[in-house]
PDB file of C-alpha atoms and ligand atoms in Angstrom:
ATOM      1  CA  UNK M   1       0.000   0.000   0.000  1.00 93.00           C
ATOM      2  CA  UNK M   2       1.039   3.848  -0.784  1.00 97.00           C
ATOM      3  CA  UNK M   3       1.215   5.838   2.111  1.00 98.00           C
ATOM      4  CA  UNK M   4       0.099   9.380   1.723  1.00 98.00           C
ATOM      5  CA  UNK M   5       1.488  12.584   2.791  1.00 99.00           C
ATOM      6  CA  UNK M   6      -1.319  15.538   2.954  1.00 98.00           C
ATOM      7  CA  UNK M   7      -0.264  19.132   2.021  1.00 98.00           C
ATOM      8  CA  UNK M   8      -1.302  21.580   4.242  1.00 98.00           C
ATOM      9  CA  UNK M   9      -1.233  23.975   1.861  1.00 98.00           C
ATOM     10  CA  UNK M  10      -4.889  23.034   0.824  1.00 98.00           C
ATOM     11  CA  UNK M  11      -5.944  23.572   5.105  1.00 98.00           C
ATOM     12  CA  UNK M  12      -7.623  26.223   6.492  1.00 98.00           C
ATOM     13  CA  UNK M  13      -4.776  28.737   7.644  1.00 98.00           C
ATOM     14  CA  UNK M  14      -6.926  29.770  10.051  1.00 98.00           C
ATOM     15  CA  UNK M  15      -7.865  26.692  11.677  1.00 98.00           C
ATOM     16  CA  UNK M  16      -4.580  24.772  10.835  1.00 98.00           C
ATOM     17  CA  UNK M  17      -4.026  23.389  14.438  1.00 98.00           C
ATOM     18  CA  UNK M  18      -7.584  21.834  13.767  1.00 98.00           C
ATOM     19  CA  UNK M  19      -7.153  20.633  10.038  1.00 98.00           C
ATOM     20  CA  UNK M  20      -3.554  18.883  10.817  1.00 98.00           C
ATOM     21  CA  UNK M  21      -4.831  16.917  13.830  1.00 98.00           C
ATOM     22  CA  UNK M  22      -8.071  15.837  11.953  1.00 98.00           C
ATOM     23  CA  UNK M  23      -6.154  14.948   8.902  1.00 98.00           C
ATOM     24  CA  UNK M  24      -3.578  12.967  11.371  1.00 98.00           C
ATOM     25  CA  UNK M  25      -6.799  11.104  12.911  1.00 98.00           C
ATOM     26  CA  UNK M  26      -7.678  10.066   9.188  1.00 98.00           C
ATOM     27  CA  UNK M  27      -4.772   7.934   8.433  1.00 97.00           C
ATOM     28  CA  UNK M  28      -2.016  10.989   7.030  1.00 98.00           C
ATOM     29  CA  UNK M  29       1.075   8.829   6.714  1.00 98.00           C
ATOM     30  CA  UNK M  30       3.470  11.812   7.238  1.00 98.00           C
ATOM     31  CA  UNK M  31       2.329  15.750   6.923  1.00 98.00           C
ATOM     32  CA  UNK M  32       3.644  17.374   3.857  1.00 99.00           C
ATOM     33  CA  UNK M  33       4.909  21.098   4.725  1.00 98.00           C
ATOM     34  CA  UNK M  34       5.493  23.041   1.429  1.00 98.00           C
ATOM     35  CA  UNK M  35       7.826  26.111   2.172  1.00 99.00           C
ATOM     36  CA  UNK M  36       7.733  28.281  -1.253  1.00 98.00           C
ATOM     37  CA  UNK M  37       9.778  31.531  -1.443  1.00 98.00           C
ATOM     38  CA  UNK M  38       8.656  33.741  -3.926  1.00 98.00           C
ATOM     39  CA  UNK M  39      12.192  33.367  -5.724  1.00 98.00           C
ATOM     40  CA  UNK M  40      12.430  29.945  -6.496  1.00 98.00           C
ATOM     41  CA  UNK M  41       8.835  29.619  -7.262  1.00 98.00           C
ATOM     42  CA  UNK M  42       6.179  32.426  -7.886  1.00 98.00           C
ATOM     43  CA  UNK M  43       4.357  32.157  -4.497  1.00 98.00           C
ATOM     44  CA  UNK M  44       5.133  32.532  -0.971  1.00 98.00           C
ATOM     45  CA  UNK M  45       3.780  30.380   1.376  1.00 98.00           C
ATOM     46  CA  UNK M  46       4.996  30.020   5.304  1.00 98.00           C
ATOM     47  CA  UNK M  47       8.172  29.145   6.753  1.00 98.00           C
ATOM     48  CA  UNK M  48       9.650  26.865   9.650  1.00 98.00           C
ATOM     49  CA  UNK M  49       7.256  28.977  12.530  1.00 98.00           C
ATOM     50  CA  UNK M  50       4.304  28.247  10.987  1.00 98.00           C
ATOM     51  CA  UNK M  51       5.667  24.480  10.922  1.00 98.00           C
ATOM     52  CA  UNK M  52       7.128  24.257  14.499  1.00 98.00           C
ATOM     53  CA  UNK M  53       3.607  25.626  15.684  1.00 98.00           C
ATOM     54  CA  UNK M  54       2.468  22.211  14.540  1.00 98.00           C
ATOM     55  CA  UNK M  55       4.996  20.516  16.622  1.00 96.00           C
ATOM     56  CA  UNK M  56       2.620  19.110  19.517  1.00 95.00           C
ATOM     57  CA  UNK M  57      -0.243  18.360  17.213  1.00 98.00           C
ATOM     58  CA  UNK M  58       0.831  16.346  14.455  1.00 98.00           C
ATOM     59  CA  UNK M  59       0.980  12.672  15.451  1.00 98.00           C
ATOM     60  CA  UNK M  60       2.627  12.031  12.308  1.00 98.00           C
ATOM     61  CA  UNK M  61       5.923  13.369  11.128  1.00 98.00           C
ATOM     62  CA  UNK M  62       7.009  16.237   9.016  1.00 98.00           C
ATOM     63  CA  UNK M  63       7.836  15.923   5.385  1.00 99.00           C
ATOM     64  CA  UNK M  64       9.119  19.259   4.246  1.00 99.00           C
ATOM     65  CA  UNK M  65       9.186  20.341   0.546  1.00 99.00           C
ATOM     66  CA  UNK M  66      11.516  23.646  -0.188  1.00 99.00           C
ATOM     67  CA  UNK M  67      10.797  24.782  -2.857  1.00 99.00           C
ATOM     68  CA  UNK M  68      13.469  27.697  -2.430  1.00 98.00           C
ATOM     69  CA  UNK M  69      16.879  28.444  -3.233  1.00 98.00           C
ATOM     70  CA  UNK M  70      19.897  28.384  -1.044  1.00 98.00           C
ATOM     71  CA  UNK M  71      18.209  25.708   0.812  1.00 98.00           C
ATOM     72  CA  UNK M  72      21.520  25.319   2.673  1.00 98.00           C
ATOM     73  CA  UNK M  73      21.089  28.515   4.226  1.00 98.00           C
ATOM     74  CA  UNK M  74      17.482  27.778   5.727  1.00 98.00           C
ATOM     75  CA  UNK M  75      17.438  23.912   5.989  1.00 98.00           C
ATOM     76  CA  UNK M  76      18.429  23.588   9.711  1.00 98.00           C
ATOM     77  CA  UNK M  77      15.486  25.685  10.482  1.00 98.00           C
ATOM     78  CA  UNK M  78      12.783  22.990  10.031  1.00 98.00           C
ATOM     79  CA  UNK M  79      14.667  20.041  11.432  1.00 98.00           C
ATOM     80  CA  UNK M  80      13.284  18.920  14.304  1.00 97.00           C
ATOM     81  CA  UNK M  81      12.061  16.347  16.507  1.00 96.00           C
ATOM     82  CA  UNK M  82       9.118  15.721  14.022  1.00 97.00           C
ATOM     83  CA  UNK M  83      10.926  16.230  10.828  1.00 98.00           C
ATOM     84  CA  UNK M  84      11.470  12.899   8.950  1.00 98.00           C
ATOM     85  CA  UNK M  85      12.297  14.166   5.525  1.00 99.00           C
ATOM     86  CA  UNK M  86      13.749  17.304   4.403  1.00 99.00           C
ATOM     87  CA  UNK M  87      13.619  17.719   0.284  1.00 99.00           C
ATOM     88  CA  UNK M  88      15.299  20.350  -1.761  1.00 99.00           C
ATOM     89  CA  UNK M  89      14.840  20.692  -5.503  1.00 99.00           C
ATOM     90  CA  UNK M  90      17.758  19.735  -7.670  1.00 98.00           C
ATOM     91  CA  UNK M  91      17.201  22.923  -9.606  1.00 98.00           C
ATOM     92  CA  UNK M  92      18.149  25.339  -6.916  1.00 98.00           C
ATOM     93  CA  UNK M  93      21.129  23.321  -5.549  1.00 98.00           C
ATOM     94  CA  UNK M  94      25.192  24.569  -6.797  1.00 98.00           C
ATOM     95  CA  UNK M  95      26.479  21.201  -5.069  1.00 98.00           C
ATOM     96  CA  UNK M  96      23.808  18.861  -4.287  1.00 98.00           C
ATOM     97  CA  UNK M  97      25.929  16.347  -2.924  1.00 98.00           C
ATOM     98  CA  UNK M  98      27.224  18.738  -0.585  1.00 98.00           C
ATOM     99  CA  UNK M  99      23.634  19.697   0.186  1.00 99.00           C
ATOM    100  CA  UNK M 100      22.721  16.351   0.734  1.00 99.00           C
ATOM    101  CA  UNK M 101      24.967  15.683   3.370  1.00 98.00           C
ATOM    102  CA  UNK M 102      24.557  18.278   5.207  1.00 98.00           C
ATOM    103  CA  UNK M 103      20.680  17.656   5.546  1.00 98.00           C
ATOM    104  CA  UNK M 104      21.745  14.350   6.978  1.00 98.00           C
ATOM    105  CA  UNK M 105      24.626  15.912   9.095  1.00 98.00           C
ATOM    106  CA  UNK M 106      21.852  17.950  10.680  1.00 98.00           C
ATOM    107  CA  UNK M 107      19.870  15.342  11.315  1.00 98.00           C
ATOM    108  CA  UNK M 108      16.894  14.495   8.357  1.00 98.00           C
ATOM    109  CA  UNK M 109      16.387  12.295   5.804  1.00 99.00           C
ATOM    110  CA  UNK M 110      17.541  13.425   2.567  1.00 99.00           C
ATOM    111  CA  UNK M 111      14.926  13.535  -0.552  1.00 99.00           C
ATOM    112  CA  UNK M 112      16.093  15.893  -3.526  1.00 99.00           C
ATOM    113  CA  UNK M 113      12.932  16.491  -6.166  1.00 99.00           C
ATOM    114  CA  UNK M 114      12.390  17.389  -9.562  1.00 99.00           C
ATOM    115  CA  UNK M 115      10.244  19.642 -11.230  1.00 98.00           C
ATOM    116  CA  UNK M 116       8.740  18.324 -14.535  1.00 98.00           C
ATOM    117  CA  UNK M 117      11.304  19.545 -17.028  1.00 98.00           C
ATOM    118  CA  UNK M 118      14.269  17.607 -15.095  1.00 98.00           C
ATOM    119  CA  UNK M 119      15.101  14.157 -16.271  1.00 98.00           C
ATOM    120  CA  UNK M 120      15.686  11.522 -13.724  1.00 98.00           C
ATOM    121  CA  UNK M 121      18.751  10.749 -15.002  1.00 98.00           C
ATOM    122  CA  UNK M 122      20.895  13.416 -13.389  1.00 98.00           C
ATOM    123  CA  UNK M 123      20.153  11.818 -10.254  1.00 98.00           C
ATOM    124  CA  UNK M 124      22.018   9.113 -11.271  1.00 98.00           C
ATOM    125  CA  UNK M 125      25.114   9.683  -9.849  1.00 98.00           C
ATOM    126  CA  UNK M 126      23.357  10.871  -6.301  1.00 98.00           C
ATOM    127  CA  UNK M 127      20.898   8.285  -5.518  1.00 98.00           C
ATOM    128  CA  UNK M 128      22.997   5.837  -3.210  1.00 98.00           C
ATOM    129  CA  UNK M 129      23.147   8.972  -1.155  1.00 98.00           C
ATOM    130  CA  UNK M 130      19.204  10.066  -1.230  1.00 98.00           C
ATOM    131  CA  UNK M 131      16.630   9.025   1.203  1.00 99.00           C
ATOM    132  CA  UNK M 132      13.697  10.034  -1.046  1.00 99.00           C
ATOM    133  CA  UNK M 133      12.774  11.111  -4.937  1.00 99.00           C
ATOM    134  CA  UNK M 134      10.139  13.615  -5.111  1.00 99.00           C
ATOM    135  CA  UNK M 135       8.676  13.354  -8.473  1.00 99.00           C
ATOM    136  CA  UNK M 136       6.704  16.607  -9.274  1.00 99.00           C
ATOM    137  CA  UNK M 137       3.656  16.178 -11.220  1.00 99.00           C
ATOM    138  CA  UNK M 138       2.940  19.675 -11.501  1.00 98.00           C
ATOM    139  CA  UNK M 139       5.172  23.011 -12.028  1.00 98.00           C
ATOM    140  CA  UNK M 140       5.828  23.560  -8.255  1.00 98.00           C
ATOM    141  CA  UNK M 141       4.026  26.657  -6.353  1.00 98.00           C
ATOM    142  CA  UNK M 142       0.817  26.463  -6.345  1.00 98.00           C
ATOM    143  CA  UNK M 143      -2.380  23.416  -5.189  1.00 98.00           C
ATOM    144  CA  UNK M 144      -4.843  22.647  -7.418  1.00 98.00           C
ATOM    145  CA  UNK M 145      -3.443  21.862 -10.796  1.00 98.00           C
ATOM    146  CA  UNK M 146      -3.621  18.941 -13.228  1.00 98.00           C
ATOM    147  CA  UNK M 147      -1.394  16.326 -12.886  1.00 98.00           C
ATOM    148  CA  UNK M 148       1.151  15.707 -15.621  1.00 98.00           C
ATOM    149  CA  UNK M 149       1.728  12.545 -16.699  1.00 97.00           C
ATOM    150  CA  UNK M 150       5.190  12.770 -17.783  1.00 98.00           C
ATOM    151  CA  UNK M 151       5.510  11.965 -14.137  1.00 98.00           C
ATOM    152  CA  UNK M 152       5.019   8.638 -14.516  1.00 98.00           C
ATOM    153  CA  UNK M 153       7.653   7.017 -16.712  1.00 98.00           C
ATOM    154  CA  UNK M 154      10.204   8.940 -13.974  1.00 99.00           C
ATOM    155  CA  UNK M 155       8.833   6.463 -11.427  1.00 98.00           C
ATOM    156  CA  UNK M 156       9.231   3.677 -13.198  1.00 98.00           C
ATOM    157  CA  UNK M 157      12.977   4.750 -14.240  1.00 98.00           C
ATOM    158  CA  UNK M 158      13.709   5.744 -10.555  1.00 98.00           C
ATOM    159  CA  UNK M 159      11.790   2.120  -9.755  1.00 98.00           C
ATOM    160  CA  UNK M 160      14.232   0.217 -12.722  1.00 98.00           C
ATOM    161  CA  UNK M 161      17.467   2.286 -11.343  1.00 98.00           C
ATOM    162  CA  UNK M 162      16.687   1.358  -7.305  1.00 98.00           C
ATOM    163  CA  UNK M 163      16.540  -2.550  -8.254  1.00 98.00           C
ATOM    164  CA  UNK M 164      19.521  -2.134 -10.381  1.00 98.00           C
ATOM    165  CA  UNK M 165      21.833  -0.425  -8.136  1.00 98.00           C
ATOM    166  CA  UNK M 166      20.560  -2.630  -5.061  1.00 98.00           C
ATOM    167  CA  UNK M 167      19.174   0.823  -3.215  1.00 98.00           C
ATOM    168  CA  UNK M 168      16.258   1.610  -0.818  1.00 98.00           C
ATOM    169  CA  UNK M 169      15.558   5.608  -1.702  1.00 98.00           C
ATOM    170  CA  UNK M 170      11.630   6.169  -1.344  1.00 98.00           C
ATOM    171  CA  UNK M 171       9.860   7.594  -4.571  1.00 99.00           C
ATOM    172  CA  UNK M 172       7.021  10.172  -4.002  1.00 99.00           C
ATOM    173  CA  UNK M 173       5.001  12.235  -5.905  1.00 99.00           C
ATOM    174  CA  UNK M 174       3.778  15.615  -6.007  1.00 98.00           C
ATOM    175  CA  UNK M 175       0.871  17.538  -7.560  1.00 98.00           C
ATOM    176  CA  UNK M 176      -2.466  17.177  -9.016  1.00 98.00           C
ATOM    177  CA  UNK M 177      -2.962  13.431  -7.381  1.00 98.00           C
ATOM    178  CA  UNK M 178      -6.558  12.619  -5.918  1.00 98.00           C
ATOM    179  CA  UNK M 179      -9.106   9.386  -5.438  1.00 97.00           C
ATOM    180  CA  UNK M 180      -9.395   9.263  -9.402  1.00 96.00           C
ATOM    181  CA  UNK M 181      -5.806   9.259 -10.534  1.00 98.00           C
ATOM    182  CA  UNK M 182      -3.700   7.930  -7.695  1.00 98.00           C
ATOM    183  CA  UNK M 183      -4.437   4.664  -9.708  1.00 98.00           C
ATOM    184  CA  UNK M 184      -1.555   5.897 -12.243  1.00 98.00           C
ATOM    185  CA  UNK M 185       1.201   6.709 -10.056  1.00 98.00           C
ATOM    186  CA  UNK M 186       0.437   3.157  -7.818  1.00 98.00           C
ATOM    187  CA  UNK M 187       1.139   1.255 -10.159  1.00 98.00           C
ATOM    188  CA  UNK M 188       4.173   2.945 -11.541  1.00 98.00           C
ATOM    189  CA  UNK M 189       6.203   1.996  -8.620  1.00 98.00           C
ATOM    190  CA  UNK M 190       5.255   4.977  -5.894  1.00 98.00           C
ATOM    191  CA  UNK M 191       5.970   4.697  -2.301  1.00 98.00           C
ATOM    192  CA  UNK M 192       4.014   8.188  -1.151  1.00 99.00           C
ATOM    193  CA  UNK M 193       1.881  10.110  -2.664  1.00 99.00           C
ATOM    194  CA  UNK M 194       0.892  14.160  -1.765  1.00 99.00           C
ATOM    195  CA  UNK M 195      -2.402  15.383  -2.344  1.00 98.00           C
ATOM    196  CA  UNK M 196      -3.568  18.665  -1.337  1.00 98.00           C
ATOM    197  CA  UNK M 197      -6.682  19.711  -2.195  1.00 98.00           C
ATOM    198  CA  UNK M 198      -7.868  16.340  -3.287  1.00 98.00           C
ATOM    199  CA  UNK M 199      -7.965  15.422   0.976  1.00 98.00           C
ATOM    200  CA  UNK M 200      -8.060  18.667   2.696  1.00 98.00           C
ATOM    201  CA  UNK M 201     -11.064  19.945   0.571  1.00 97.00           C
ATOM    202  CA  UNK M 202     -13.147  16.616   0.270  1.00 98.00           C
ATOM    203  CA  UNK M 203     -16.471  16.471   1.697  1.00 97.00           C
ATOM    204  CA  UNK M 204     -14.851  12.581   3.146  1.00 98.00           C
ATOM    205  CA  UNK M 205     -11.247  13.201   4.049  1.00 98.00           C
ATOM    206  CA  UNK M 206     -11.038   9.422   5.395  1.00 98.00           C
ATOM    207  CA  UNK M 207     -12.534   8.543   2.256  1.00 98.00           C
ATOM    208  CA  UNK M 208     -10.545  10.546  -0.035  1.00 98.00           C
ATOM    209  CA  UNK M 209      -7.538   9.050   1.788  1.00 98.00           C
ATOM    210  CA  UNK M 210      -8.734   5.726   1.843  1.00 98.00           C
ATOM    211  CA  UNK M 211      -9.183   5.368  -1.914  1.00 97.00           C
ATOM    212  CA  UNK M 212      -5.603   7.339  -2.402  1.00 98.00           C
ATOM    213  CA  UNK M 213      -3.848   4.802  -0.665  1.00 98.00           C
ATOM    214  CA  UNK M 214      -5.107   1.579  -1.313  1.00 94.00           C
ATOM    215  CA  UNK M 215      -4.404  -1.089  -3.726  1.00 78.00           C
TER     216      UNK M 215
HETATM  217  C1  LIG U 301       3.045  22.321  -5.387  1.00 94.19           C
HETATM  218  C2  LIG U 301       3.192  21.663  -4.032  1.00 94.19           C
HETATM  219  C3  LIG U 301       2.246  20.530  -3.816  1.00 94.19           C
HETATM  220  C4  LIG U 301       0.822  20.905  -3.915  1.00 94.19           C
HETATM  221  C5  LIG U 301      -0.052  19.695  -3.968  1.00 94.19           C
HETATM  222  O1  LIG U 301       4.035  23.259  -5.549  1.00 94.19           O
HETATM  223  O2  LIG U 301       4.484  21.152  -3.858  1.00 94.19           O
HETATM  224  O3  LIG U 301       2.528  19.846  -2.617  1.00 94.19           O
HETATM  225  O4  LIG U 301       0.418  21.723  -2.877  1.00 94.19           O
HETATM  226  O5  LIG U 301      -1.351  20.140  -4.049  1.00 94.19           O
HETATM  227  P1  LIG U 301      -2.429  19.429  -4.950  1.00 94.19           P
HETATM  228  O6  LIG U 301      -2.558  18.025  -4.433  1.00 94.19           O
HETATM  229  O7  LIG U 301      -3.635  20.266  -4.701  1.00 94.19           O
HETATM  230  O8  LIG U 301      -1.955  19.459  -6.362  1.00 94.19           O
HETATM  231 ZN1  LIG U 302       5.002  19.689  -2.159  1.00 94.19          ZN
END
């Protein structure tokens, strides 16, 4: 089974406390954080205080999605006791090796994503150091848009190339996933699946979870 990471960028700002712990209740496998900074993408969103206020009322762990540059300069910010993963986009990196390391130095899992014009293959050479793939199935910095399904022979490559090299990195995927599609990306080969507005605005959230995740 998929396990699912909700975006809280689809909650309620103003009742986030609320929509994290209900979504938690529901069966969220991990709580997806997306940090956008206006630069890297063309939207702000909210940054590691807005996360650490969420500290004692997620029951699941952090995965955090930065979609900014210099992540190296900001990354220690949102590790913490809840923070499993922390991802950085290959795009904004200089030395993502270097980058990579020191996520894990400071005490995360490392994922490193894509956006949808990046081939897979210049991962190549990094994935026996990554944690996690983030696959994006949508131009990143903004909820709600269709998914792209150019997304999907990526998982199966980054599926092919763990089984080759003998590796254990997760593959997840990002944007425009929901009840009716999730279907696609299963059976590709993913191992987590976001989805923003397709759990935090259904009229069922359990539901909407339910029929993301299973097989
Ligand atoms: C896009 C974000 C996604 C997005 C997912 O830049 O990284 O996590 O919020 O939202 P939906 O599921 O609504 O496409
Ligand atoms: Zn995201």
């Amino acid at each position: 089974m998929a396990k699912i990471a909700p975006s809280i960028l689809a909650a309620d700002f103003a009742r986030l406390g609320e929509d994290v712990s209900d979504i938690c209740s529901r069966g969220a496998d991990y709580i997806h954080i997306d940090v956008m900074d206006g630069h890297f993408v063309p939207n702000i969103s909210f940054g590691a205080a807005v996360m650490k206020s969420l500290r004692g009322i997620a029951t699941v762990p952090f995965d955090v999605h930065l979609m900014i540059e210099n992540p190296d300069k900001y990354l220690e910010e949102f590790i913490t006791d809840n923070t499993e993963y922390i991802t950085v986009h290959y795009e904004a990196c200089d030395d993502l090796a270097a980058t990579v390391r020191h996520i894990k130095e400071a005490g995360a899992k490392a994922g490193v994503s894509i956006k949808p014009g990046t081939d897979p293959s210049v991962l190549d050479e990094h994935l026996k150091d990554i944690d996690m793939v983030l696959v994006m199935s949508v131009e990143p910095g903004f909820g709600g848009q269709k998914f792209m399904d150019n997304s999907v022979p990526k998982i199966e490559y980054l599926k092919a190339k763990r089984e080759e090299k003998g590796l254990d990195y997760m593959i997840e995927v990002d944007g425009g996933v929901g009840a009716s599609n999730a279907y696609i990306v299963k059976d590709a080969g993913v191992d987590i699946i976001v989805a923003g507005s397709a759990v935090f605005k259904a009229e069922d959230r359990t539901q909407a979870i339910n029929k993301i995740v299973e097989n």
